[in-house]
Amino acid sequence: MIIVMKPGSPSTEIERISKELRNWDITPEKTEGTHKVVIGLIGDTAEIDPRQIQNLSPFIEQVLRVKKPFKRASKEFRYGEPTDVVVPTPNGAVTFGQNYPLVVVAGPCSVENEEMIVETARRVKAAGAQFLRGGAYKPRTSPYAFQGHGESALLLLAKARSATGLGIITEVMDTADLEKVAEVADVVQIGARNMQNFSLLKKVGATGKPVLLKRGLSATIEDWLMSAEYILAAGNPNVILCERGIRTFDRQYTRNTLDISAIPVLRTLTHLPIMIDPSHATGFSEYVPTMAMASIAAGADSLMIEVHPNPAKALSDGPQSLTLEGFEQLMLELAPLGKFFGRWTQNNSATATLPKFAPRISSTAGV
Ligand code: PEP
Ligand code: MN
């Protein structure tokens, strides 16, 4: 249930109503919108008659029931007010949100060694990325495949962070590693395979660190928002949703199907920011630029692009990784589109002089 207050309601009145609700065993959560204050009610509201609440104050404009199974994640809960996830980084705060410029996140699937991660960080930063993403703990289908360098890779990410000032995004797979990961990460990633690891979601929710929640391989949009709800219910409002492609029957020409329609659908359902990962979605670097452009056109708030200095030699996900030059080229190509949609600022623009390639070639790795 939510309470919509009339514009200009005195804060003492909002406090009084909140106090009264706590006596009813309801937890009020206040959202201050541009024009109105909304109070979301958490607890057993099923038996409460909205008129009982309406009678609490003449400053209450409306009392509405949130009918969706996800409550805090629902658009209604904030009365349409978008959530802006503000992430402090050494280079300044970066905001993921629908009224902010596109946030570009780039980096290798796995952190392999110091040289490659620091070099990648420098180059993606110079090309306009705001975050470096690299895996220390890797969820692999095969137990015999490279599992990530673990703790030592976290230290390398910390080095790349101090060398460039980029924010760090890295995945946590196990609650036992959460503290170590959260020490280095500015945003903690929950991978597709862990989207419904509910004990992990609760723990990550309790840290308060911004969370990047990838969509499960075969998760419906509702499953995904229910997982976001776990993090929000644990007291952490800083959730970014990441669409990374859903299972498809075609295993030959594409790894997954990028559900671009998830962007407008989520916009009707939730206030949370949306990231698109065209790298895992397609599985082939040559399709990444087209899908990145489509994502901007469909209204994505952020992009995650896998980039590797030598994709042919990558320890994981080489075929879908852009080369450093491929990423630079992609950023040059995205700029006019980002500007057209009003989602591109100085922050996204290259700080180094990048080569202007004539044809659009991102990488031929693995093709
Ligand atoms: C990754 O981001 O490298 C990754 C393993 O992604 P996903 O969880 O989407 O498969
Ligand atoms: Mn990967």
Short mmCIF file of C-alpha atoms and ligand atoms in Angstrom, two decimals:
data_model
loop_
_atom_site.label_atom_id
_atom_site.label_comp_id
_atom_site.label_asym_id
_atom_site.label_seq_id
_atom_site.Cartn_x
_atom_site.Cartn_y
_atom_site.Cartn_z
CA MET A 1 0.00 0.00 0.00
CA ILE A 2 1.15 3.55 -0.52
CA ILE A 3 0.02 6.86 0.85
CA VAL A 4 0.24 9.86 -1.47
CA MET A 5 0.49 13.10 0.47
CA LYS A 6 -0.92 16.36 -0.83
CA PRO A 7 1.68 18.80 -2.21
CA GLY A 8 3.09 20.99 0.55
CA SER A 9 2.14 18.63 3.40
CA PRO A 10 4.03 19.65 6.55
CA SER A 11 6.85 17.28 7.50
CA THR A 12 5.53 17.15 11.10
CA GLU A 13 2.31 15.68 9.73
CA ILE A 14 4.22 13.07 7.70
CA GLU A 15 6.15 12.16 10.84
CA ARG A 16 2.95 11.90 12.87
CA ILE A 17 1.34 9.57 10.31
CA SER A 18 4.49 7.43 10.12
CA LYS A 19 4.55 7.12 13.92
CA GLU A 20 0.92 6.07 13.99
CA LEU A 21 1.57 3.43 11.31
CA ARG A 22 4.47 1.99 13.30
CA ASN A 23 1.99 1.44 16.15
CA TRP A 24 0.03 -0.71 13.71
CA ASP A 25 3.16 -2.79 13.02
CA ILE A 26 3.61 -1.23 9.61
CA THR A 27 6.99 0.08 8.44
CA PRO A 28 6.63 3.36 6.55
CA GLU A 29 9.17 4.22 3.82
CA LYS A 30 9.14 7.80 2.65
CA THR A 31 9.95 8.86 -0.94
CA GLU A 32 10.32 12.56 -1.61
CA GLY A 33 9.35 13.16 -5.21
CA THR A 34 9.65 16.40 -7.12
CA HIS A 35 6.13 17.48 -6.22
CA LYS A 36 4.84 15.00 -3.69
CA VAL A 37 5.82 12.87 -0.77
CA VAL A 38 4.79 9.22 -0.92
CA ILE A 39 4.85 6.82 2.01
CA GLY A 40 5.21 3.15 1.12
CA LEU A 41 3.78 0.77 3.71
CA ILE A 42 5.59 -2.47 4.44
CA GLY A 43 3.93 -5.15 6.51
CA ASP A 44 0.65 -6.95 6.63
CA THR A 45 -1.65 -4.42 5.02
CA ALA A 46 -4.09 -6.96 3.57
CA GLU A 47 -6.62 -6.47 6.37
CA ILE A 48 -6.35 -2.70 6.49
CA ASP A 49 -9.15 -0.72 4.90
CA PRO A 50 -7.60 2.18 2.92
CA ARG A 51 -10.27 4.45 4.43
CA GLN A 52 -8.81 3.81 7.90
CA ILE A 53 -5.54 5.29 6.68
CA GLN A 54 -7.22 8.08 4.74
CA ASN A 55 -8.86 9.19 8.01
CA LEU A 56 -5.47 9.65 9.67
CA SER A 57 -4.90 13.07 8.15
CA PRO A 58 -6.52 15.68 5.91
CA PHE A 59 -3.13 15.98 4.13
CA ILE A 60 -3.48 12.48 2.67
CA GLU A 61 -4.42 12.75 -1.00
CA GLN A 62 -4.87 9.04 -1.79
CA VAL A 63 -4.23 5.58 -0.43
CA LEU A 64 -3.44 2.98 -3.08
CA ARG A 65 -2.87 -0.76 -2.99
CA VAL A 66 0.19 -2.16 -4.81
CA LYS A 67 -1.26 -5.23 -6.46
CA LYS A 68 1.97 -6.65 -7.86
CA PRO A 69 3.82 -9.37 -5.92
CA PHE A 70 6.91 -7.15 -5.94
CA LYS A 71 6.19 -4.14 -3.76
CA ARG A 72 9.29 -2.03 -3.15
CA ALA A 73 10.48 -2.73 -6.69
CA SER A 74 7.18 -1.64 -8.21
CA LYS A 75 6.79 1.65 -9.96
CA GLU A 76 3.76 2.45 -7.80
CA PHE A 77 5.80 2.18 -4.60
CA ARG A 78 7.63 5.39 -5.52
CA TYR A 79 4.65 6.84 -7.35
CA GLY A 80 6.62 6.88 -10.59
CA GLU A 81 9.68 8.58 -9.11
CA PRO A 82 12.75 6.85 -10.65
CA THR A 83 15.49 5.48 -8.43
CA ASP A 84 18.87 7.04 -9.06
CA VAL A 85 21.69 4.79 -7.93
CA VAL A 86 24.55 7.12 -7.04
CA VAL A 87 27.92 5.41 -6.84
CA PRO A 88 30.90 7.29 -5.39
CA THR A 89 34.10 6.54 -7.32
CA PRO A 90 37.57 8.12 -7.07
CA ASN A 91 36.71 10.08 -10.25
CA GLY A 92 33.53 11.45 -8.66
CA ALA A 93 30.00 10.19 -8.16
CA VAL A 94 28.40 8.37 -11.09
CA THR A 95 24.61 8.08 -11.25
CA PHE A 96 22.69 5.23 -12.85
CA GLY A 97 19.21 6.50 -13.56
CA GLN A 98 16.73 7.29 -16.26
CA ASN A 99 17.32 11.03 -16.08
CA TYR A 100 21.10 10.71 -16.24
CA PRO A 101 23.65 10.12 -18.99
CA LEU A 102 24.33 6.58 -20.11
CA VAL A 103 26.84 4.88 -17.79
CA VAL A 104 29.34 2.77 -19.69
CA VAL A 105 30.88 -0.20 -17.91
CA ALA A 106 33.67 -2.10 -19.64
CA GLY A 107 36.33 -4.68 -18.95
CA PRO A 108 37.36 -8.28 -19.37
CA CYS A 109 35.26 -11.25 -18.34
CA SER A 110 38.06 -12.35 -16.00
CA VAL A 111 40.88 -10.45 -14.35
CA GLU A 112 43.90 -12.36 -15.67
CA ASN A 113 46.98 -10.43 -14.57
CA GLU A 114 48.02 -6.95 -13.45
CA GLU A 115 49.25 -5.73 -16.79
CA MET A 116 46.11 -6.64 -18.71
CA ILE A 117 43.68 -5.26 -16.13
CA VAL A 118 45.51 -1.97 -15.61
CA GLU A 119 46.02 -1.52 -19.35
CA THR A 120 42.36 -2.30 -20.03
CA ALA A 121 41.28 0.10 -17.29
CA ARG A 122 43.40 2.93 -18.72
CA ARG A 123 42.18 2.40 -22.25
CA VAL A 124 38.48 2.03 -21.48
CA LYS A 125 38.67 5.10 -19.27
CA ALA A 126 40.34 7.10 -22.02
CA ALA A 127 37.59 5.99 -24.38
CA GLY A 128 34.89 7.23 -21.98
CA ALA A 129 33.91 4.34 -19.67
CA GLN A 130 33.06 5.15 -16.04
CA PHE A 131 33.45 1.67 -14.56
CA LEU A 132 35.85 -1.20 -14.94
CA ARG A 133 34.23 -4.59 -14.69
CA GLY A 134 36.25 -7.73 -14.28
CA GLY A 135 35.61 -11.09 -12.69
CA ALA A 136 37.63 -12.50 -9.80
CA TYR A 137 35.16 -15.29 -9.02
CA LYS A 138 33.74 -16.76 -12.21
CA PRO A 139 30.58 -18.84 -12.50
CA ARG A 140 31.51 -21.42 -15.15
CA THR A 141 29.35 -24.16 -16.56
CA SER A 142 32.24 -26.61 -16.37
CA PRO A 143 34.12 -27.24 -13.12
CA TYR A 144 37.22 -27.78 -15.29
CA ALA A 145 37.04 -24.33 -16.89
CA PHE A 146 38.98 -21.37 -15.48
CA GLN A 147 37.25 -20.36 -12.24
CA GLY A 148 38.83 -16.92 -11.79
CA HIS A 149 41.88 -15.93 -9.73
CA GLY A 150 39.77 -15.12 -6.67
CA GLU A 151 41.25 -12.94 -3.95
CA SER A 152 44.44 -12.08 -5.84
CA ALA A 153 42.29 -10.74 -8.70
CA LEU A 154 40.47 -8.49 -6.23
CA LEU A 155 43.81 -6.93 -5.33
CA LEU A 156 44.50 -6.32 -9.02
CA LEU A 157 41.13 -4.62 -9.40
CA ALA A 158 42.02 -2.39 -6.47
CA LYS A 159 45.26 -1.47 -8.28
CA ALA A 160 43.38 -0.68 -11.48
CA ARG A 161 41.01 1.47 -9.42
CA SER A 162 43.82 3.52 -7.92
CA ALA A 163 45.63 3.76 -11.26
CA THR A 164 42.60 5.15 -13.10
CA GLY A 165 40.00 6.30 -10.57
CA LEU A 166 37.41 4.13 -12.31
CA GLY A 167 34.70 2.55 -10.20
CA ILE A 168 34.95 -1.23 -9.91
CA ILE A 169 32.24 -3.77 -10.57
CA THR A 170 32.89 -7.41 -9.80
CA GLU A 171 30.83 -10.48 -9.09
CA VAL A 172 30.25 -12.19 -5.77
CA MET A 173 29.25 -15.85 -6.00
CA ASP A 174 29.36 -16.92 -2.39
CA THR A 175 28.28 -15.23 0.84
CA ALA A 176 31.64 -16.26 2.32
CA ASP A 177 33.45 -13.91 -0.10
CA LEU A 178 31.08 -10.98 0.23
CA GLU A 179 33.13 -8.96 2.69
CA LYS A 180 36.30 -9.22 0.58
CA VAL A 181 34.44 -8.40 -2.63
CA ALA A 182 32.57 -5.47 -1.08
CA GLU A 183 35.88 -3.98 0.09
CA VAL A 184 37.08 -3.58 -3.49
CA ALA A 185 33.85 -3.28 -5.46
CA ASP A 186 31.96 -0.02 -5.83
CA VAL A 187 29.09 -2.08 -7.25
CA VAL A 188 28.66 -5.75 -6.42
CA GLN A 189 27.48 -7.95 -9.28
CA ILE A 190 25.09 -10.85 -8.80
CA GLY A 191 25.44 -13.04 -11.88
CA ALA A 192 22.67 -14.61 -13.89
CA ARG A 193 23.22 -18.01 -12.29
CA ASN A 194 22.83 -16.60 -8.80
CA MET A 195 19.80 -14.42 -9.47
CA GLN A 196 17.72 -16.70 -7.27
CA ASN A 197 20.34 -17.45 -4.64
CA PHE A 198 18.13 -15.91 -1.99
CA SER A 199 20.58 -16.14 0.90
CA LEU A 200 23.15 -14.28 -1.22
CA LEU A 201 20.55 -11.66 -2.17
CA LYS A 202 19.67 -11.08 1.49
CA LYS A 203 23.32 -10.72 2.48
CA VAL A 204 24.11 -8.35 -0.38
CA GLY A 205 21.02 -6.39 0.54
CA ALA A 206 22.32 -6.01 4.07
CA THR A 207 25.65 -4.49 2.95
CA GLY A 208 24.00 -1.42 1.44
CA LYS A 209 26.53 -1.50 -1.46
CA PRO A 210 25.01 -0.82 -4.87
CA VAL A 211 24.07 -4.11 -6.53
CA LEU A 212 24.02 -5.06 -10.18
CA LEU A 213 21.45 -7.82 -10.50
CA LYS A 214 21.72 -9.79 -13.72
CA ARG A 215 18.66 -11.50 -15.12
CA GLY A 216 18.68 -15.28 -14.69
CA LEU A 217 19.18 -17.42 -17.77
CA SER A 218 15.52 -18.38 -17.93
CA ALA A 219 14.02 -15.92 -15.51
CA THR A 220 10.76 -14.17 -16.25
CA ILE A 221 10.62 -10.45 -15.64
CA GLU A 222 8.56 -11.12 -12.55
CA ASP A 223 11.12 -13.65 -11.18
CA TRP A 224 13.80 -11.03 -11.72
CA LEU A 225 11.87 -8.25 -9.97
CA MET A 226 11.10 -10.60 -7.08
CA SER A 227 14.84 -11.13 -6.71
CA ALA A 228 15.36 -7.36 -6.73
CA GLU A 229 12.68 -7.23 -4.04
CA TYR A 230 14.83 -9.44 -1.79
CA ILE A 231 17.66 -6.89 -1.95
CA LEU A 232 15.32 -3.94 -1.44
CA ALA A 233 13.55 -5.72 1.43
CA ALA A 234 16.92 -6.22 3.12
CA GLY A 235 17.19 -2.44 3.27
CA ASN A 236 19.31 -1.74 0.20
CA PRO A 237 17.60 0.57 -2.32
CA ASN A 238 20.57 0.66 -4.72
CA VAL A 239 19.73 -1.99 -7.27
CA ILE A 240 20.55 -1.85 -10.99
CA LEU A 241 18.86 -4.44 -13.21
CA CYS A 242 20.98 -5.96 -15.98
CA GLU A 243 19.45 -7.72 -18.97
CA ARG A 244 22.07 -10.11 -20.40
CA GLY A 245 20.08 -12.21 -22.82
CA ILE A 246 17.73 -15.08 -22.13
CA ARG A 247 18.01 -18.73 -23.17
CA THR A 248 17.34 -19.38 -26.78
CA PHE A 249 17.01 -22.52 -28.91
CA ASP A 250 19.65 -21.25 -31.31
CA ARG A 251 23.05 -22.20 -29.91
CA GLN A 252 24.92 -21.79 -33.17
CA TYR A 253 24.56 -18.19 -34.24
CA THR A 254 23.76 -16.46 -30.99
CA ARG A 255 24.50 -17.35 -27.37
CA ASN A 256 21.29 -15.91 -25.93
CA THR A 257 18.46 -13.69 -27.10
CA LEU A 258 18.80 -10.08 -26.02
CA ASP A 259 15.40 -9.15 -24.64
CA ILE A 260 15.36 -5.52 -25.72
CA SER A 261 11.65 -5.42 -24.92
CA ALA A 262 12.62 -5.84 -21.26
CA ILE A 263 13.55 -2.12 -21.29
CA PRO A 264 10.10 -0.67 -22.04
CA VAL A 265 8.41 -3.44 -20.04
CA LEU A 266 10.52 -2.71 -16.97
CA ARG A 267 9.83 0.98 -17.35
CA THR A 268 6.13 0.27 -16.83
CA LEU A 269 6.80 -1.96 -13.82
CA THR A 270 9.71 -0.58 -11.84
CA HIS A 271 11.60 2.55 -10.84
CA LEU A 272 14.99 0.79 -10.89
CA PRO A 273 17.70 1.69 -13.44
CA ILE A 274 18.34 -0.67 -16.34
CA MET A 275 21.64 -1.86 -17.78
CA ILE A 276 22.09 -3.92 -20.94
CA ASP A 277 24.91 -6.40 -21.48
CA PRO A 278 25.07 -7.06 -25.22
CA SER A 279 28.24 -9.15 -24.83
CA HIS A 280 26.73 -12.10 -22.94
CA ALA A 281 23.47 -11.58 -24.80
CA THR A 282 24.95 -12.22 -28.24
CA GLY A 283 28.10 -14.20 -27.47
CA PHE A 284 29.87 -12.78 -30.53
CA SER A 285 31.80 -9.52 -30.58
CA GLU A 286 30.64 -8.63 -34.08
CA TYR A 287 27.03 -8.25 -32.90
CA VAL A 288 27.83 -6.22 -29.81
CA PRO A 289 27.88 -2.76 -31.48
CA THR A 290 24.47 -3.20 -33.14
CA MET A 291 22.87 -4.40 -29.93
CA ALA A 292 24.55 -1.62 -27.93
CA MET A 293 23.01 0.92 -30.29
CA ALA A 294 19.61 -0.75 -30.09
CA SER A 295 19.85 -0.62 -26.29
CA ILE A 296 20.49 3.12 -26.29
CA ALA A 297 17.60 3.66 -28.69
CA ALA A 298 15.31 1.58 -26.45
CA GLY A 299 16.23 3.70 -23.42
CA ALA A 300 18.86 1.73 -21.48
CA ASP A 301 20.49 3.66 -18.61
CA SER A 302 23.77 1.79 -18.82
CA LEU A 303 25.77 -0.59 -21.00
CA MET A 304 28.17 -3.33 -19.97
CA ILE A 305 30.68 -4.31 -22.63
CA GLU A 306 33.27 -7.07 -22.38
CA VAL A 307 36.67 -5.85 -23.56
CA HIS A 308 39.96 -7.74 -23.66
CA PRO A 309 43.41 -6.70 -24.96
CA ASN A 310 43.72 -10.01 -26.78
CA PRO A 311 40.33 -11.75 -27.07
CA ALA A 312 41.81 -14.76 -28.87
CA LYS A 313 43.82 -15.55 -25.74
CA ALA A 314 41.16 -14.67 -23.14
CA LEU A 315 40.69 -17.17 -20.31
CA SER A 316 36.92 -16.72 -20.56
CA ASP A 317 34.42 -15.23 -23.01
CA GLY A 318 36.98 -14.27 -25.67
CA PRO A 319 34.60 -14.66 -28.63
CA GLN A 320 32.26 -11.98 -27.33
CA SER A 321 34.95 -9.57 -26.14
CA LEU A 322 35.83 -6.44 -28.09
CA THR A 323 39.47 -5.55 -28.51
CA LEU A 324 40.61 -2.30 -26.90
CA GLU A 325 40.52 -0.67 -30.34
CA GLY A 326 37.10 -2.19 -30.99
CA PHE A 327 35.81 -0.62 -27.79
CA GLU A 328 37.31 2.77 -28.67
CA GLN A 329 35.65 2.55 -32.05
CA LEU A 330 32.34 1.56 -30.49
CA MET A 331 32.39 4.56 -28.15
CA LEU A 332 32.94 6.87 -31.12
CA GLU A 333 29.98 5.28 -32.86
CA LEU A 334 27.71 5.43 -29.82
CA ALA A 335 28.39 9.13 -29.18
CA PRO A 336 26.08 10.61 -31.87
CA LEU A 337 23.28 8.23 -30.91
CA GLY A 338 23.74 8.93 -27.21
CA LYS A 339 23.67 12.67 -27.93
CA PHE A 340 20.55 12.30 -30.07
CA PHE A 341 18.73 10.64 -27.18
CA GLY A 342 20.11 13.16 -24.68
CA ARG A 343 22.01 10.45 -22.78
CA TRP A 344 25.60 11.45 -23.54
CA THR A 345 27.74 14.03 -21.79
CA GLN A 346 31.33 14.98 -21.44
CA ASN A 347 31.76 12.07 -19.03
CA ASN A 348 31.16 9.56 -21.80
CA SER A 349 33.50 11.21 -24.25
CA ALA A 350 36.98 10.06 -24.92
CA THR A 351 39.71 11.91 -23.04
CA ALA A 352 42.39 10.55 -25.37
CA THR A 353 42.59 11.15 -29.09
CA LEU A 354 41.31 7.97 -30.57
CA PRO A 355 41.90 6.71 -34.08
CA LYS A 356 38.96 7.12 -36.43
CA PHE A 357 38.54 3.87 -38.29
CA ALA A 358 36.59 3.96 -41.51
CA PRO A 359 34.75 0.64 -41.41
CA ARG A 360 33.01 -0.59 -38.28
CA ILE A 361 35.22 -3.46 -37.16
CA SER A 362 35.10 -4.28 -33.51
CA SER A 363 36.96 -7.54 -33.33
CA THR A 364 37.28 -10.73 -35.26
CA ALA A 365 38.12 -12.82 -32.22
CA GLY A 366 36.51 -16.20 -32.22
CA VAL A 367 34.75 -15.63 -35.51
C1 PEP B 1 29.79 -12.14 -16.55
O1 PEP B 1 29.28 -11.03 -16.36
O2 PEP B 1 30.97 -12.30 -16.88
C2 PEP B 1 28.90 -13.30 -16.45
C3 PEP B 1 29.34 -14.50 -16.10
O3 PEP B 1 27.64 -12.98 -16.80
P1 PEP B 1 26.27 -13.75 -16.60
O4 PEP B 1 26.11 -13.96 -15.13
O5 PEP B 1 25.28 -12.79 -17.19
O6 PEP B 1 26.36 -15.03 -17.38
MN MN B 2 31.78 -13.04 -19.18
#
